[in-house]
XYZ file of C-alpha atoms in Angstrom:
279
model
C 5.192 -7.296 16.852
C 3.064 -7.362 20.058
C 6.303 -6.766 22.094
C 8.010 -4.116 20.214
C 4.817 -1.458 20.384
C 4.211 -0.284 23.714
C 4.907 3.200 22.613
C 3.670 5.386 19.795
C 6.963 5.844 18.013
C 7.946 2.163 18.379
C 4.026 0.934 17.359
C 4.558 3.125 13.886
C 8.338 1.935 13.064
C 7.190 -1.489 13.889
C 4.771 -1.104 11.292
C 6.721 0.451 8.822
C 9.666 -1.158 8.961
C 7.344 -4.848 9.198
C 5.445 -3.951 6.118
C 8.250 -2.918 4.064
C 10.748 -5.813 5.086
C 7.146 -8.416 4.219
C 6.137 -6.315 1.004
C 2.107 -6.487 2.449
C 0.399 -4.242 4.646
C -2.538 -6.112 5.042
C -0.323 -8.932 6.288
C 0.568 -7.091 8.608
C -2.451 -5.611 9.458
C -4.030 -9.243 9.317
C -1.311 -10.025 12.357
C -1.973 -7.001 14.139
C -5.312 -7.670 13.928
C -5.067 -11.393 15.174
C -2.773 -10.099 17.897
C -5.875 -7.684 18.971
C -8.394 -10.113 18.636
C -5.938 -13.021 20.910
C -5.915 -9.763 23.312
C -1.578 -9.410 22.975
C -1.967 -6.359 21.734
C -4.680 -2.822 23.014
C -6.339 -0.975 20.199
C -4.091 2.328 20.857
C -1.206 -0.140 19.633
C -2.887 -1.869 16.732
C -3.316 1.887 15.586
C 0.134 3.262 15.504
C 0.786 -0.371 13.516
C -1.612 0.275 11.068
C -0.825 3.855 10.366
C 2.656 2.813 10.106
C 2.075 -0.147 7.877
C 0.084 2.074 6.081
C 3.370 4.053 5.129
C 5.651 1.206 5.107
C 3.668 -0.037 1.862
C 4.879 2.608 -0.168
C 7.697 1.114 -0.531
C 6.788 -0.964 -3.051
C 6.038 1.905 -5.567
C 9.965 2.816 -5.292
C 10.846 -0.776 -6.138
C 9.192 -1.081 -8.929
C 9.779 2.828 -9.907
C 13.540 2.634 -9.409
C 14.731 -1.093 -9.642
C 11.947 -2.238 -11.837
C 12.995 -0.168 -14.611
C 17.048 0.249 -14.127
C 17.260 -3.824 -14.035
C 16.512 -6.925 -16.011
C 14.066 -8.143 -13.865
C 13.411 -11.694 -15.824
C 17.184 -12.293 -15.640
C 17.429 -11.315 -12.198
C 14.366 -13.025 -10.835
C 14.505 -16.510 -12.275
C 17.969 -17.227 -10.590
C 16.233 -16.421 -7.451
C 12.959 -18.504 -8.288
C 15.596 -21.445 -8.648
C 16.997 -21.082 -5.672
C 14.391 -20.191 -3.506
C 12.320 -23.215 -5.030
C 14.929 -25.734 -4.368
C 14.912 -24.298 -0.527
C 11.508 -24.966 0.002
C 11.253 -28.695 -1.171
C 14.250 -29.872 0.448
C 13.894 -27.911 3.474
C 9.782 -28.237 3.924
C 8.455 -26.331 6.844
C 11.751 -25.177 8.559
C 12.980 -21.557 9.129
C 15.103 -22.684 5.998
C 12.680 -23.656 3.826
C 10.663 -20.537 4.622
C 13.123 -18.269 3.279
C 13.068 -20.370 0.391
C 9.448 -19.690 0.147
C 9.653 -15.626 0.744
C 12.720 -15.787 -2.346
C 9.908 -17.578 -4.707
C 7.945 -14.663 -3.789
C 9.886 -11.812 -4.366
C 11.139 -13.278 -7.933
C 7.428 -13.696 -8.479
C 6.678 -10.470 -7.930
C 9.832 -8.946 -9.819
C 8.491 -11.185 -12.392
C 5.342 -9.605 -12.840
C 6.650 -6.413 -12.791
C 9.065 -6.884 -15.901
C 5.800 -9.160 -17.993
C 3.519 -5.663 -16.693
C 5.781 -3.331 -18.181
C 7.068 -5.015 -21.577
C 2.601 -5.420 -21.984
C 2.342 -1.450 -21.089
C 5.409 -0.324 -23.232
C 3.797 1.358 -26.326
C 0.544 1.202 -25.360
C 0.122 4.811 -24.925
C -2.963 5.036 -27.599
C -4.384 1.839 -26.592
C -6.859 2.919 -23.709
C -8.799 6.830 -24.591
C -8.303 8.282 -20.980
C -8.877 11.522 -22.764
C -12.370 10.540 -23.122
C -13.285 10.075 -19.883
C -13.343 13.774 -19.611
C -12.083 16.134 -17.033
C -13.009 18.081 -13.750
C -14.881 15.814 -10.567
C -16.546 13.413 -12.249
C -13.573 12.200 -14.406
C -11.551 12.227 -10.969
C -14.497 10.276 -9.353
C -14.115 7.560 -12.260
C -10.244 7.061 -11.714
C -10.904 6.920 -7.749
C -13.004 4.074 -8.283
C -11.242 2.183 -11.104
C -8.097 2.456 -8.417
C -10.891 1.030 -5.594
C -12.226 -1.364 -7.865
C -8.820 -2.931 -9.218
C -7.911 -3.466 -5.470
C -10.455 -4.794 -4.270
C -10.720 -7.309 -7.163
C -7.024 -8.286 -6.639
C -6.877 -7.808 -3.103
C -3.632 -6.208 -2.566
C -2.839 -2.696 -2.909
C 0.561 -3.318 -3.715
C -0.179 -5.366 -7.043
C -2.717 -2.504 -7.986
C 0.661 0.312 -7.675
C 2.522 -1.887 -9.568
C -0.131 -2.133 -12.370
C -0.701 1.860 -11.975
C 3.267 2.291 -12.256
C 4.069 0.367 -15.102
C 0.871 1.849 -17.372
C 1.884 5.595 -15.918
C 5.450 4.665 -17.137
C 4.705 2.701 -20.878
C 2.477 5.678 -21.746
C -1.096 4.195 -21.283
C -2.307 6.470 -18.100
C -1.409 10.199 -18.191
C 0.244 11.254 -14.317
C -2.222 12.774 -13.126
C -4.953 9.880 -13.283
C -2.376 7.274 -12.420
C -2.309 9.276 -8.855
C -5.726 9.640 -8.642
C -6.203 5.723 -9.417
C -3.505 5.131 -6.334
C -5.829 7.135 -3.541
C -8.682 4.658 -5.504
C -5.927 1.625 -4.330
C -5.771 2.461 -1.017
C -9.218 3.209 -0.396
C -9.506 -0.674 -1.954
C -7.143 -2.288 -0.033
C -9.506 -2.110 3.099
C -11.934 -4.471 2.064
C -9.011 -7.235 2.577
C -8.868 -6.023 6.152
C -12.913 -6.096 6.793
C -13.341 -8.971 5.647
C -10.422 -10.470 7.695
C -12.760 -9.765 10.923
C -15.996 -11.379 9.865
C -16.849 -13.219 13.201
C -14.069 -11.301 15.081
C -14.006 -10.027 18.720
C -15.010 -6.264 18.704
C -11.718 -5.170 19.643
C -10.492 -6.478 16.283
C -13.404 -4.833 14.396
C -12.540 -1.716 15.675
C -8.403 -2.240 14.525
C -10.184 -2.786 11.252
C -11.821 0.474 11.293
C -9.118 2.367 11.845
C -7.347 0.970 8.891
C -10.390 1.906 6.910
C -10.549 5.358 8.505
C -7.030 6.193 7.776
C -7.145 5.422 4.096
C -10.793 6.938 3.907
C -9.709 10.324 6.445
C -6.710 10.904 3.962
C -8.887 11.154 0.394
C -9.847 15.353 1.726
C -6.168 16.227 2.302
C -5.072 14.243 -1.404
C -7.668 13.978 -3.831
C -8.483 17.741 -3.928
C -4.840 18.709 -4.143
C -3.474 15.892 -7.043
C -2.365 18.676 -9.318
C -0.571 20.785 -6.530
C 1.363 17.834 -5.131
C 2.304 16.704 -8.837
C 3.520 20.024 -9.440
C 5.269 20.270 -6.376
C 7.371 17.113 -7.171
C 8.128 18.348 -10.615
C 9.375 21.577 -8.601
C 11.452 20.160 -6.312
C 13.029 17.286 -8.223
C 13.362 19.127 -11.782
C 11.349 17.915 -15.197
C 13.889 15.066 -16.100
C 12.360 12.944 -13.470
C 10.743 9.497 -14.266
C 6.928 9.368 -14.365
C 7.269 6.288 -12.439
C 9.642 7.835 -9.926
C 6.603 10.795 -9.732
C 3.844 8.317 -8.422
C 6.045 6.410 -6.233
C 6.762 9.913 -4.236
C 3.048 10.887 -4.349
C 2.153 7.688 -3.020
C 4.760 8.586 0.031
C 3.453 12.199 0.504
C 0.013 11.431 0.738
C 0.756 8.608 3.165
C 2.759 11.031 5.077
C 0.333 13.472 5.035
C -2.413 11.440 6.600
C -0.277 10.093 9.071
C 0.706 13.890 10.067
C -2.632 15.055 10.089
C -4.043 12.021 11.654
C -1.385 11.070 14.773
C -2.287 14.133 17.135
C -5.718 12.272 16.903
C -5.119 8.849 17.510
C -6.270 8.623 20.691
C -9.506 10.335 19.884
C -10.105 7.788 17.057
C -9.617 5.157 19.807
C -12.034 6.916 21.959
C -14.064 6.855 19.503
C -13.643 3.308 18.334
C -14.160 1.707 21.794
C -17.759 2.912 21.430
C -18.317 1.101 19.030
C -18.821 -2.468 17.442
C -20.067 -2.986 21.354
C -22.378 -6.316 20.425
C -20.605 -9.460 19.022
């Protein structure tokens, strides 16, 4: 990773294409910010890392939106927990044994997905979202369920799965599932600040910028939820899964903030350096 990001473009597909192949962005922002703190890596390059792994994460949501509900995920992943099991005691520590270990995960985590949505499947009445009302101060209690679920769980990626699979079995309408996923990625940077508790100020600031993307991006997607709903619905015609909707709005808001945000990076590093100057 600290090799392959001594440019901009390389520093952002490094990130995405890391996060996406390791299903965790904030492993791969803990690395990039381990890298900064060893000093392998300058702060301009942890940034295009963590805006990329910031988009490489939404990958997830298309798993579990397209594969997670076209498959049988139970008879697909326990073949692979098997397998992947029997790798990692026979082969312990080796390269080996470590893909063993990654295959336990992934069945894991297809696992989860297929228990998540056979619990959210006809649950539609279960939870009264309707009552939580409507206009900014409904929005403002779905932001923070979505912050609050993630930073309970730690990991933004099991909070969109959660989101996904309620969205899809009827127990969140669209619209607050999407608002709950800006509350997810506003949650996942607690994992990352408290990763650099007695950190060298160089990693601090990496930290921050992870927390400013995710924080930066709420004014260009929390005011417009309904517009980029509608948009997808436009483009990709009525028939299309719920499911399918929140994994693109998850993309397009990711995209957006790394639009909006990249002709600034080096400003935000500017900006950065000044601070966190005391250990």
């Amino acid at each position: 990773l600290a090799k392959c990001t001594s440019t901009m473009t390389k520093g952002i597909l490094a990130g995405v294409l890391i996060t996406a192949m390791v299903q965790s962005s904030s492993a791969v922002i803990f690395a990039t910010i381990g890298f900064v703190n060893a000093g392998l890596m300058s702060l301009l390059q942890a940034i295009y890392v963590i805006f990329g792994s910031n988009v490489g994460t939404t990958l997830t949501g298309w798993i579990i939106a397209t594969v997670g509900f076209k498959l049988n995920l139970q008879l697909l992943s326990m073949p692979i927990l098997a397998v992947g099991m029997g790798l990692w005691l026979i082969y312990g520590t080796t390269k080996i044994g470590a893909l063993g270990q990654a295959l336990v995960g992934f069945s894991l985590f297809f696992l989860g997905i297929d228990i998540l949505k056979n619990t959210f499947e006809g649950l539609g009445g279960a939870i009264p979202f309707d009552n939580i009302g409507s206009g900014i101060s409904a929005t403002l209690i779905l932001l923070l369920i979505g912050i609050l679920l993630t930073s309970m769980m730690q990991s933004s990626s099991a909070t969109i799965a959660v989101i996904i699979t309620a969205v899809a079995g009827g127990l969140i309408p669209v619209y607050a599932g999407a608002v709950m996923v800006i509350g997810a990625d506003i949650g996942t940077t607690s994992t990352a600040l408290m990763a650099v508790i007695g950190a060298t100020s160089n990693a601090k600031r990496a930290a921050m910028a992870h927390v400013l993307f995710n924080v930066l991006k709420v004014p260009i997607a929390l005011p417009f939820v309904g517009a980029y709903i509608s948009l997808i619905y436009f483009v990709f015609g009525n028939d299309i899964s719920v499911a399918v909707v929140i994994a693109i709005f998850h993309t397009m808001i990711k995209l957006a903030g790394l639009i909006v945000l990249l002709p600034f990076t080096k400003y935000i590093a500017t900006f950065l350096e000044g601070r966190f100057t005391h250990q």
